[in-house]
Amino acid sequence: MIPPYVTTTHGALFSADCLQILKELKSGCVDTVFADPPFNIGKDYKNGYNDRVSHSEYMKWCREWILECCRVVKPGGAFFLYATPELAVQFAPIMGESLDFRNWIALTMKGTYPRGNRLYPAHYALLYYSRGTPKVFNKLRLPIETCRHCGKEIRDYGGHRNKMNPDGVNLSDFWTDTSPNRHKKFKVRPGVNELKLTIPERAVLISTNPGDMVFDPFGGGGSTYQAAERNERNWIGVERYDAAHIQKRLSEEFPFSVFKAPQFNLEELFTRENQQHQVLRRIEGEGVSARPGAYIS
Ligand SMILES: C[S@@+](CC[C@H](N)C(=O)[O-])C[C@H]1O[C@@H](n2cnc3c(N)ncnc32)[C@H](O)[C@@H]1O
C-alpha cells in the first residue's frame, strides 16, 4: 500500500492512479462505490489530465476500472456511476457482468446545447447497481416542493395533500435539484466540474449506514469524501492529479478530523501480498499529512 496523501478520522485519500489503488484493495471490502469519471470529451481539468484519447482506448480503460470497482463491492453493496447517457449505455453492461441493475437515475442538466441532429440533452445518468439484494436501502424523502418566489406549495397532489407524509415525498429516480455548481464562488477548484454535494450524498445515504465504507476512484474536488465524512461513513479516495484541493476542502470543512488517524484499520483493506512488500506501522497516535513517509515500512 502506498502511503495516503492525507487521512481523516473517517477516511484516507491517495494521490495515485485509481487502478493502482483498486488492484491492491481486497475483493468485497467496500459497501458503496461512487464514481464520476472523466468523460473523454476534451475537458480541461486544469491539472494535467488528458481528457481526449481514442474512444477504444478510453473504453478499454473504463472497462478495467469499472470491473475493479465491481470486484471491491461487498455482497449487498452498491455501485453508483455518474455519466452522460451515451456513456452510461456502454458502462451498464460492464457493471451488469457481476452486479444487479437497480436504477437509472436521471439528473436534470441545465446549460447544455443541442448537438447536430439529436434531441437537446437535458439529463445525466446515475447508474445504480448492487451486488445481489442490497444490504442497506434507506428510503430518502424530499421536502414538499414550494415556489421559490411566493413560498406556496407547487402541487396539490390530486387533492390528497392531507394524506402526505409530513417528512416529504419519496425520492424518485428523477432528480431535478442537482445541476452542477457552475458559479465560481461555489467551486472548490475553479474550472473543474464538481458535482453538487447532494449527488454523492444521496448515494451514500441511500446505500450505507454510519461506519460503512465508501470508495470513490476519481476525487476531483472531493465531494464524495465530504459527503461521507459529514455523515460518519468511512471512505477511501483517490485523485491522480491534484489531491491538494481535496485536502484543503477537508481541512476547511472538518478541521478537527483532518490529519487524524482513520478510526478503521486501513491496512486491513489492502491485499496481503502487497503488504508483505511494505509492512506498515503507524506513527504513534498520529494520522497522516501530506508528508511522505508518515507511514513507514
Ligand atoms: C469528473 S472529475 C470528479 C469530480 C468529483 N466527483 C467532484 O464532485 O469533485 C474526475 C477526476 O478524476 C481524476 N482522474 C482522472 N484519471 C484518474 C485516474 N486514473 N486515477 C485517479 N484520478 C483520476 C481527474 O483528475 C479529475 O479530477
Short mmCIF file of C-alpha atoms and ligand atoms in Angstrom, two decimals:
data_model
loop_
_atom_site.label_atom_id
_atom_site.label_comp_id
_atom_site.label_asym_id
_atom_site.label_seq_id
_atom_site.Cartn_x
_atom_site.Cartn_y
_atom_site.Cartn_z
CA MET A 1 0.00 0.00 0.00
CA ILE A 2 1.38 3.41 -0.89
CA PRO A 3 1.19 5.97 1.90
CA PRO A 4 -2.01 8.02 1.88
CA TYR A 5 -1.70 11.69 0.98
CA VAL A 6 -3.92 12.68 3.87
CA THR A 7 -6.13 10.91 6.37
CA THR A 8 -9.09 11.97 8.49
CA THR A 9 -10.93 10.21 11.30
CA HIS A 10 -13.15 8.63 8.64
CA GLY A 11 -11.05 8.47 5.52
CA ALA A 12 -7.85 8.16 3.56
CA LEU A 13 -7.05 9.98 0.33
CA PHE A 14 -4.41 8.60 -2.02
CA SER A 15 -2.57 10.72 -4.55
CA ALA A 16 -2.32 7.96 -7.13
CA ASP A 17 -3.80 6.31 -10.18
CA CYS A 18 -7.11 4.74 -9.19
CA LEU A 19 -6.19 1.46 -10.89
CA GLN A 20 -3.11 1.14 -8.73
CA ILE A 21 -5.19 1.51 -5.56
CA LEU A 22 -8.04 -0.64 -6.87
CA LYS A 23 -5.71 -3.50 -7.72
CA GLU A 24 -4.40 -3.51 -4.17
CA LEU A 25 -7.82 -3.40 -2.49
CA LYS A 26 -9.21 -6.73 -1.30
CA SER A 27 -12.30 -8.10 -3.04
CA GLY A 28 -15.55 -7.24 -1.27
CA CYS A 29 -14.15 -4.63 1.11
CA VAL A 30 -16.36 -1.65 0.19
CA ASP A 31 -20.05 -1.02 0.92
CA THR A 32 -20.57 1.62 -1.77
CA VAL A 33 -18.57 2.80 -4.76
CA PHE A 34 -19.40 6.21 -6.18
CA ALA A 35 -17.62 7.09 -9.44
CA ASP A 36 -17.76 10.26 -11.53
CA PRO A 37 -15.11 9.60 -14.20
CA PRO A 38 -13.70 11.91 -16.84
CA PHE A 39 -15.90 11.59 -19.96
CA ASN A 40 -13.20 11.84 -22.65
CA ILE A 41 -14.67 15.00 -24.11
CA GLY A 42 -11.53 17.10 -24.13
CA LYS A 43 -12.35 18.85 -20.89
CA ASP A 44 -9.57 20.89 -19.34
CA TYR A 45 -9.30 19.69 -15.76
CA LYS A 46 -6.58 22.26 -15.10
CA ASN A 47 -4.48 19.56 -13.55
CA GLY A 48 -2.64 17.92 -16.42
CA TYR A 49 -5.21 15.21 -17.10
CA ASN A 50 -5.61 14.41 -20.84
CA ASP A 51 -9.35 14.07 -21.39
CA ARG A 52 -9.19 13.18 -25.07
CA VAL A 53 -7.90 9.81 -26.19
CA SER A 54 -9.34 7.46 -28.82
CA HIS A 55 -12.74 6.05 -27.90
CA SER A 56 -11.43 2.48 -27.92
CA GLU A 57 -8.54 3.39 -25.61
CA TYR A 58 -10.95 5.21 -23.30
CA MET A 59 -13.42 2.31 -23.19
CA LYS A 60 -10.61 -0.19 -22.56
CA TRP A 61 -9.52 1.87 -19.57
CA CYS A 62 -13.13 2.28 -18.35
CA ARG A 63 -13.76 -1.45 -18.57
CA GLU A 64 -10.72 -2.05 -16.41
CA TRP A 65 -11.62 0.33 -13.58
CA ILE A 66 -15.34 -0.49 -13.71
CA LEU A 67 -14.62 -4.22 -13.30
CA GLU A 68 -12.20 -3.47 -10.46
CA CYS A 69 -14.83 -1.30 -8.76
CA CYS A 70 -17.37 -4.13 -9.11
CA ARG A 71 -14.86 -6.56 -7.58
CA VAL A 72 -14.38 -4.49 -4.42
CA VAL A 73 -18.13 -4.14 -3.74
CA LYS A 74 -19.27 -6.34 -0.84
CA PRO A 75 -22.23 -8.70 -1.19
CA GLY A 76 -25.25 -6.43 -0.72
CA GLY A 77 -23.11 -3.37 -1.51
CA ALA A 78 -23.76 -0.74 -4.16
CA PHE A 79 -22.06 0.91 -7.13
CA PHE A 80 -23.21 4.33 -8.39
CA LEU A 81 -21.72 5.54 -11.67
CA TYR A 82 -22.35 9.05 -12.98
CA ALA A 83 -22.14 9.51 -16.76
CA THR A 84 -23.63 11.02 -19.87
CA PRO A 85 -26.45 8.83 -21.23
CA GLU A 86 -24.24 7.90 -24.22
CA LEU A 87 -21.52 6.57 -21.91
CA ALA A 88 -23.98 5.11 -19.42
CA VAL A 89 -25.39 2.71 -22.02
CA GLN A 90 -21.84 1.46 -22.61
CA PHE A 91 -20.94 1.26 -18.91
CA ALA A 92 -24.14 -0.50 -17.84
CA PRO A 93 -23.39 -3.90 -19.49
CA ILE A 94 -19.94 -3.92 -17.88
CA MET A 95 -21.45 -3.35 -14.44
CA GLY A 96 -24.11 -5.94 -15.26
CA GLU A 97 -21.46 -8.66 -15.69
CA SER A 98 -21.27 -9.07 -11.92
CA LEU A 99 -23.81 -6.70 -10.35
CA ASP A 100 -27.58 -6.26 -10.50
CA PHE A 101 -29.34 -3.27 -12.00
CA ARG A 102 -31.40 -1.20 -9.58
CA ASN A 103 -31.99 2.23 -11.12
CA TRP A 104 -31.10 4.58 -13.92
CA ILE A 105 -31.40 7.89 -12.09
CA ALA A 106 -31.92 10.86 -14.41
CA LEU A 107 -30.46 14.13 -13.15
CA THR A 108 -31.57 17.33 -14.84
CA MET A 109 -28.76 19.08 -16.62
CA LYS A 110 -29.05 22.78 -17.24
CA GLY A 111 -26.98 24.92 -19.59
CA THR A 112 -26.42 22.33 -22.32
CA TYR A 113 -26.89 22.98 -26.03
CA PRO A 114 -28.40 20.96 -28.92
CA ARG A 115 -25.84 18.92 -30.89
CA GLY A 116 -26.38 18.15 -34.57
CA ASN A 117 -29.49 16.19 -35.36
CA ARG A 118 -30.02 14.91 -31.82
CA LEU A 119 -32.50 15.88 -29.16
CA TYR A 120 -31.49 18.56 -26.70
CA PRO A 121 -29.60 16.77 -23.91
CA ALA A 122 -31.26 17.63 -20.61
CA HIS A 123 -30.14 14.90 -18.22
CA TYR A 124 -27.17 12.96 -16.93
CA ALA A 125 -27.42 9.37 -15.76
CA LEU A 126 -26.52 7.96 -12.37
CA LEU A 127 -26.41 4.18 -12.73
CA TYR A 128 -27.21 2.35 -9.51
CA TYR A 129 -26.24 -1.32 -9.28
CA SER A 130 -25.92 -3.64 -6.29
CA ARG A 131 -24.25 -6.97 -5.58
CA GLY A 132 -27.40 -9.03 -5.03
CA THR A 133 -30.08 -7.80 -2.66
CA PRO A 134 -28.99 -4.51 -1.09
CA LYS A 135 -27.80 -4.84 2.47
CA VAL A 136 -28.88 -1.24 3.09
CA PHE A 137 -31.60 0.67 1.33
CA ASN A 138 -32.53 3.81 3.23
CA LYS A 139 -35.61 5.49 1.81
CA LEU A 140 -34.93 9.19 1.48
CA ARG A 141 -37.61 11.84 1.41
CA LEU A 142 -37.57 15.31 -0.11
CA PRO A 143 -39.40 18.29 1.39
CA ILE A 144 -42.68 19.13 -0.37
CA GLU A 145 -41.83 21.48 -3.23
CA THR A 146 -42.62 25.15 -2.78
CA CYS A 147 -42.44 28.15 -5.11
CA ARG A 148 -39.14 29.96 -4.52
CA HIS A 149 -40.85 33.31 -5.10
CA CYS A 150 -44.10 33.07 -3.10
CA GLY A 151 -43.28 30.12 -0.82
CA LYS A 152 -46.58 28.34 -1.64
CA GLU A 153 -46.67 24.64 -2.40
CA ILE A 154 -46.46 23.98 -6.14
CA ARG A 155 -48.59 20.84 -6.46
CA ASP A 156 -51.92 19.85 -4.96
CA TYR A 157 -51.20 16.07 -5.02
CA GLY A 158 -54.57 15.36 -6.58
CA GLY A 159 -56.42 16.56 -3.51
CA HIS A 160 -54.57 14.11 -1.22
CA ARG A 161 -52.22 16.66 0.32
CA ASN A 162 -53.54 15.95 3.83
CA LYS A 163 -52.55 12.29 3.48
CA MET A 164 -48.95 13.13 2.60
CA ASN A 165 -46.12 12.05 4.88
CA PRO A 166 -45.08 15.16 6.88
CA ASP A 167 -41.43 14.26 6.22
CA GLY A 168 -41.97 14.87 2.49
CA VAL A 169 -42.18 12.88 -0.71
CA ASN A 170 -40.26 9.72 -1.59
CA LEU A 171 -37.09 10.36 -3.56
CA SER A 172 -37.70 9.19 -7.13
CA ASP A 173 -35.31 8.23 -9.93
CA PHE A 174 -35.66 11.71 -11.46
CA TRP A 175 -33.61 14.36 -9.67
CA THR A 176 -34.31 17.95 -10.63
CA ASP A 177 -32.35 19.73 -7.92
CA THR A 178 -28.82 18.56 -8.71
CA SER A 179 -27.45 20.71 -11.53
CA PRO A 180 -23.70 21.15 -11.11
CA ASN A 181 -22.11 24.08 -9.35
CA ARG A 182 -21.43 26.41 -12.26
CA HIS A 183 -20.90 29.56 -10.27
CA LYS A 184 -17.26 30.21 -9.42
CA LYS A 185 -17.99 31.11 -5.81
CA PHE A 186 -19.40 27.61 -5.09
CA LYS A 187 -16.41 25.76 -6.53
CA VAL A 188 -13.54 24.30 -4.62
CA ARG A 189 -11.39 24.10 -7.72
CA PRO A 190 -12.23 26.74 -10.33
CA GLY A 191 -12.59 25.36 -13.85
CA VAL A 192 -13.48 21.86 -12.71
CA ASN A 193 -16.98 20.43 -12.76
CA GLU A 194 -17.57 19.32 -9.23
CA LEU A 195 -20.77 17.56 -8.54
CA LYS A 196 -23.25 19.21 -6.27
CA LEU A 197 -22.73 17.61 -2.87
CA THR A 198 -26.33 16.35 -2.94
CA ILE A 199 -25.49 13.78 -5.63
CA PRO A 200 -22.83 11.70 -3.84
CA GLU A 201 -24.52 12.43 -0.51
CA ARG A 202 -27.80 10.86 -1.62
CA ALA A 203 -25.95 7.82 -2.97
CA VAL A 204 -24.13 7.46 0.35
CA LEU A 205 -27.28 7.94 2.45
CA ILE A 206 -29.37 5.53 0.36
CA SER A 207 -26.89 2.68 0.41
CA THR A 208 -24.86 2.89 3.62
CA ASN A 209 -25.15 3.30 7.36
CA PRO A 210 -22.69 5.13 9.63
CA GLY A 211 -19.40 3.25 9.83
CA ASP A 212 -19.80 1.66 6.37
CA MET A 213 -17.05 2.05 3.77
CA VAL A 214 -17.38 4.29 0.69
CA PHE A 215 -14.87 4.31 -2.18
CA ASP A 216 -14.56 6.95 -4.92
CA PRO A 217 -11.78 6.40 -7.50
CA PHE A 218 -11.99 9.93 -9.02
CA GLY A 219 -11.59 12.52 -6.29
CA GLY A 220 -11.90 15.75 -8.33
CA GLY A 221 -12.96 18.40 -5.82
CA GLY A 222 -13.65 15.79 -3.14
CA SER A 223 -17.45 15.98 -2.92
CA THR A 224 -17.88 12.27 -2.16
CA TYR A 225 -15.35 12.42 0.66
CA GLN A 226 -17.07 15.44 2.18
CA ALA A 227 -20.43 13.64 1.94
CA ALA A 228 -19.01 10.54 3.61
CA GLU A 229 -17.11 12.38 6.33
CA ARG A 230 -20.03 14.52 7.39
CA ASN A 231 -22.37 11.53 7.55
CA GLU A 232 -19.90 9.42 9.55
CA ARG A 233 -19.22 6.93 6.79
CA ASN A 234 -15.65 5.74 6.34
CA TRP A 235 -14.10 6.42 2.95
CA ILE A 236 -11.17 5.73 0.65
CA GLY A 237 -10.43 8.27 -2.07
CA VAL A 238 -8.02 8.62 -4.97
CA GLU A 239 -7.03 11.58 -7.13
CA ARG A 240 -4.20 11.17 -9.57
CA TYR A 241 -3.52 14.76 -10.49
CA ASP A 242 -4.38 17.17 -7.73
CA ALA A 243 -5.08 15.96 -4.23
CA ALA A 244 -4.13 19.28 -2.61
CA HIS A 245 -7.52 20.84 -3.32
CA ILE A 246 -9.28 17.96 -1.68
CA GLN A 247 -7.07 18.24 1.38
CA LYS A 248 -7.91 21.96 1.52
CA ARG A 249 -11.63 21.27 1.29
CA LEU A 250 -11.46 18.67 4.03
CA SER A 251 -9.36 20.93 6.26
CA GLU A 252 -11.90 23.73 5.91
CA GLU A 253 -14.93 21.52 6.47
CA PHE A 254 -13.54 19.20 9.13
CA PRO A 255 -10.70 21.00 10.92
CA PHE A 256 -10.83 18.60 13.87
CA SER A 257 -10.82 15.48 11.78
CA VAL A 258 -8.11 16.09 9.17
CA PHE A 259 -4.62 14.70 9.87
CA LYS A 260 -6.05 12.24 12.39
CA ALA A 261 -5.60 8.51 12.02
CA PRO A 262 -8.64 6.81 10.49
CA GLN A 263 -10.88 5.06 13.00
CA PHE A 264 -10.86 1.94 10.80
CA ASN A 265 -7.98 -0.36 10.00
CA LEU A 266 -6.76 0.95 6.65
CA GLU A 267 -4.14 -1.73 6.09
CA GLU A 268 -6.75 -4.45 6.51
CA LEU A 269 -8.45 -3.33 3.28
CA PHE A 270 -5.35 -4.00 1.23
CA THR A 271 -4.09 -7.31 -0.06
CA ARG A 272 -1.64 -9.29 1.98
CA GLU A 273 0.77 -9.76 -0.95
CA ASN A 274 1.26 -6.03 -1.22
CA GLN A 275 1.53 -5.58 2.49
CA GLN A 276 4.37 -8.06 2.54
CA HIS A 277 6.35 -5.62 0.43
CA GLN A 278 5.68 -2.83 2.83
CA VAL A 279 4.68 -3.68 6.36
CA LEU A 280 3.02 -0.59 7.64
CA ARG A 281 3.49 0.88 11.01
CA ARG A 282 1.56 3.93 12.05
CA ILE A 283 3.45 6.68 13.76
CA GLU A 284 2.24 6.71 17.32
CA GLY A 285 -1.21 8.20 17.70
CA GLU A 286 -0.78 10.40 14.62
CA GLY A 287 -2.64 10.46 11.34
CA VAL A 288 -1.06 11.20 8.05
CA SER A 289 -0.50 14.54 6.42
CA ALA A 290 0.94 15.34 3.02
CA ARG A 291 4.35 14.36 4.39
CA PRO A 292 5.89 11.44 2.55
CA GLY A 293 6.86 8.69 4.92
CA ALA A 294 4.18 9.35 7.52
CA TYR A 295 3.56 5.65 7.14
CA ILE A 296 6.90 3.91 7.35
CA SER A 297 7.93 0.47 6.30
C1 LIG B 1 -15.14 14.42 -13.14
S1 LIG B 1 -13.85 14.64 -12.00
C2 LIG B 1 -14.54 14.08 -10.47
C3 LIG B 1 -15.30 15.17 -9.76
C4 LIG B 1 -15.79 14.79 -8.39
N1 LIG B 1 -16.83 13.80 -8.45
C5 LIG B 1 -16.30 16.01 -7.65
O1 LIG B 1 -17.52 16.16 -7.46
O2 LIG B 1 -15.49 16.86 -7.29
C6 LIG B 1 -12.74 13.32 -12.41
C7 LIG B 1 -11.41 13.41 -11.70
O3 LIG B 1 -10.70 12.18 -11.93
C8 LIG B 1 -9.32 12.47 -11.95
N2 LIG B 1 -8.65 11.34 -12.62
C9 LIG B 1 -8.52 11.11 -13.94
N3 LIG B 1 -7.89 9.94 -14.16
C10 LIG B 1 -7.63 9.41 -12.95
C11 LIG B 1 -7.00 8.20 -12.53
N4 LIG B 1 -6.54 7.32 -13.41
N5 LIG B 1 -6.91 7.95 -11.20
C12 LIG B 1 -7.39 8.85 -10.31
N6 LIG B 1 -7.98 10.02 -10.65
C13 LIG B 1 -8.10 10.30 -11.96
C14 LIG B 1 -9.24 13.79 -12.69
O4 LIG B 1 -8.04 14.48 -12.39
C15 LIG B 1 -10.50 14.52 -12.14
O5 LIG B 1 -10.14 15.33 -11.05
#
